[in-house]
CSV table of C-alpha atoms in Angstrom, one decimal:
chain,number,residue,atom,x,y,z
M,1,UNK,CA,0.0,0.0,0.0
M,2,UNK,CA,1.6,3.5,-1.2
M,3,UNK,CA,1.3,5.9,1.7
M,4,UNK,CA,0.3,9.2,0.8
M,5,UNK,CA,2.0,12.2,0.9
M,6,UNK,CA,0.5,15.4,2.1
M,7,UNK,CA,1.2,19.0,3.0
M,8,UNK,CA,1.5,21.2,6.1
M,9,UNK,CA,1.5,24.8,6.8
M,10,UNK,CA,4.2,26.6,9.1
M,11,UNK,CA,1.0,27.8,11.2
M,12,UNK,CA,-0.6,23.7,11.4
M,13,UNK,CA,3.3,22.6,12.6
M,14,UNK,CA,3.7,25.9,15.1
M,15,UNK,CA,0.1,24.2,16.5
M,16,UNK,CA,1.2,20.5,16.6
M,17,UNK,CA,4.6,21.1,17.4
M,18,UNK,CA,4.3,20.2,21.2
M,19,UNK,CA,2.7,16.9,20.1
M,20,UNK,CA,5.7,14.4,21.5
M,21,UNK,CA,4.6,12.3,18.7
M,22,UNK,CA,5.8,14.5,16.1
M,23,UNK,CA,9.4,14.8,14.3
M,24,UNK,CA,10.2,17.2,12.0
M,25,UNK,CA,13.0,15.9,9.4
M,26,UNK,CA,15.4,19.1,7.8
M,27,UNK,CA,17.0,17.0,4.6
M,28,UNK,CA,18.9,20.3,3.9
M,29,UNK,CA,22.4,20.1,2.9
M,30,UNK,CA,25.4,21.9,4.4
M,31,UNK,CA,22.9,25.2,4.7
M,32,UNK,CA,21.5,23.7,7.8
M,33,UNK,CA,25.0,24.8,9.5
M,34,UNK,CA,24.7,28.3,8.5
M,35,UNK,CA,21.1,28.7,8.3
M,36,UNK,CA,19.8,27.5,11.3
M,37,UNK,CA,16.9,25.2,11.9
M,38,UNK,CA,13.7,24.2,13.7
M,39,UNK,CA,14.5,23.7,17.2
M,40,UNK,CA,14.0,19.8,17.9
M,41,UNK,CA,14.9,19.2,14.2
M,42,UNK,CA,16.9,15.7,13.3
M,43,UNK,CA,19.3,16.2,10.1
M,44,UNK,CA,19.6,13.6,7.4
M,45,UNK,CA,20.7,15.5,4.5
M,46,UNK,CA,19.3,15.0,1.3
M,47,UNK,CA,22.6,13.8,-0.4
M,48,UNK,CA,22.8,10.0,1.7
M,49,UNK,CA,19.1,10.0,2.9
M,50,UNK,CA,18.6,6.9,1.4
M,51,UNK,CA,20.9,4.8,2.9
M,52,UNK,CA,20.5,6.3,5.8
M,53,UNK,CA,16.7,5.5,6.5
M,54,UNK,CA,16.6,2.7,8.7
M,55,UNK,CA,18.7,5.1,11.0
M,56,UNK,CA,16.0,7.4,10.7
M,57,UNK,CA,13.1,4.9,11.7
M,58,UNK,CA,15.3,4.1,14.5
M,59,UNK,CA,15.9,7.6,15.5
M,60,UNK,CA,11.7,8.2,15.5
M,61,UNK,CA,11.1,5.3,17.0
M,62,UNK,CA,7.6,6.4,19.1
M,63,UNK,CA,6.8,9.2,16.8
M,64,UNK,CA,3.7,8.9,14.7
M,65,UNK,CA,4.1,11.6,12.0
M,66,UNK,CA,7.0,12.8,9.9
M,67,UNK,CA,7.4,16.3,8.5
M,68,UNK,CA,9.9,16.7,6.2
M,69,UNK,CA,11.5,20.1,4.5
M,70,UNK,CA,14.7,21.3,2.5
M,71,UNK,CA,14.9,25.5,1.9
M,72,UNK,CA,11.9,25.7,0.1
M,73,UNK,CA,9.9,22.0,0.2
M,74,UNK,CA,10.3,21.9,-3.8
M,75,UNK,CA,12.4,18.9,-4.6
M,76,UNK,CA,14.3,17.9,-1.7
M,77,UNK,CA,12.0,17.8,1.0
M,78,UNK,CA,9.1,15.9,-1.0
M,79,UNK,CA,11.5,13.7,-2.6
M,80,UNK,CA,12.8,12.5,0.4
M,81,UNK,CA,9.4,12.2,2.2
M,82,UNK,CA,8.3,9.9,-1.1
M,83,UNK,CA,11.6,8.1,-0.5
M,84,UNK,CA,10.6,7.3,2.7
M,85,UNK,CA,7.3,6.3,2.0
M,86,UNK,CA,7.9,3.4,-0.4
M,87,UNK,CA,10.5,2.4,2.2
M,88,UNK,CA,8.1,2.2,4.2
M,89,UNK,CA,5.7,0.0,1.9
M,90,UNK,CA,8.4,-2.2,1.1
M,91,UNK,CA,9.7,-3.3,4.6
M,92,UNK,CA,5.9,-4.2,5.0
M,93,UNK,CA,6.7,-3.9,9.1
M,94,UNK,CA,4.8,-1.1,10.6
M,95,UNK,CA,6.9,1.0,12.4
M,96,UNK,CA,4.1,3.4,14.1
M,97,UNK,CA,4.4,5.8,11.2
M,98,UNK,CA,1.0,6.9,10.4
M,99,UNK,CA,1.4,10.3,8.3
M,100,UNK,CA,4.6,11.3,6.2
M,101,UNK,CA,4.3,15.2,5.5
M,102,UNK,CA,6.2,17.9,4.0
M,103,UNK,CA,6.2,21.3,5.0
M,104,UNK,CA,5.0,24.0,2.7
M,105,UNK,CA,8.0,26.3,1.7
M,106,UNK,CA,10.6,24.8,3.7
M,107,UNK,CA,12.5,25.9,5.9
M,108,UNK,CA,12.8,29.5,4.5
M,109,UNK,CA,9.4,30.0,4.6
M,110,UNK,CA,8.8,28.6,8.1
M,111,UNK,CA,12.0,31.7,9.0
M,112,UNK,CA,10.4,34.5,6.7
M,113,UNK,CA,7.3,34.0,8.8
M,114,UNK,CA,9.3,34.8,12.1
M,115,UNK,CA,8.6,31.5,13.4
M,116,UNK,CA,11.1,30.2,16.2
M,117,UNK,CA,14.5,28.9,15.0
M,118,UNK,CA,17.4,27.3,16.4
M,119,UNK,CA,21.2,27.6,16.1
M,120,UNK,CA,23.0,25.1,17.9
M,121,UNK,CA,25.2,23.4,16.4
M,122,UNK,CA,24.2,19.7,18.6
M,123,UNK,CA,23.6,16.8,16.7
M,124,UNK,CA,20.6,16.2,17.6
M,125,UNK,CA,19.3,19.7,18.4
M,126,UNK,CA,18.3,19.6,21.7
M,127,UNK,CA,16.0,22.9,21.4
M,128,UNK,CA,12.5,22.9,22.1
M,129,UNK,CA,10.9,20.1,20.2
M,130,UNK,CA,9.1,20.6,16.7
């Protein structure tokens, strides 16, 4: 069964964000380092996300809902969210993922908005959680 992939605003993620079921995926490149990110954001760039996805299921492990994003949500973010979802459909194990989602304009958009950002540089961001 091919999970669907669907979309969600900065303003539905600032809502949900508190929701300890919730993990929001930044598959950005290097610009994460100098760009900043969500705070509680986990960092699989974009460039080995594929072999690195049964480290990812591992690092959500609890977490119901994925939200992926690049700088913009254009290419990156949903490929890597489709990625994951025929992953998913392949392993045929059910991991406790229930919805894969990107969010709409990526991380620049989520920062043009003046929503809350993080700069630390720890892997993983120990900020707030998104």
């Amino acid at each position: 069964m091919a999970r669907s992939i669907s979309y969600i605003t900065g303003s539905q993620l600032l809502s949900l964000k508190r929701r300890p079921s919730i993990a929001v995926v930044d598959v950005r490149d290097d610009e994460r380092s100098c760009d900043a990110h969500i705070a509680g954001s986990i960092h699989y760039a974009s460039g080995t996300f594929s072999e690195k996805i049964p480290n990812l299921i591992q690092d959500v492990k609890g977490k119901d809902t994925l939200v992926f994003h690049c700088a913009l949500s254009q290419v990156r973010g949903p490929s890597c969210a489709r990625r994951f979802a025929d992953y998913l459909a392949e392993i045929k194990e059910d991991v406790g993922i229930k919805n894969v989602l990107v969010l709409e304009r990526g991380f620049n958009g989520w920062q043009a908005s003046g929503r809350p950002v993080c700069r630390c540089n720890d892997i993983p961001c120990k900020g707030e959680k998104a």
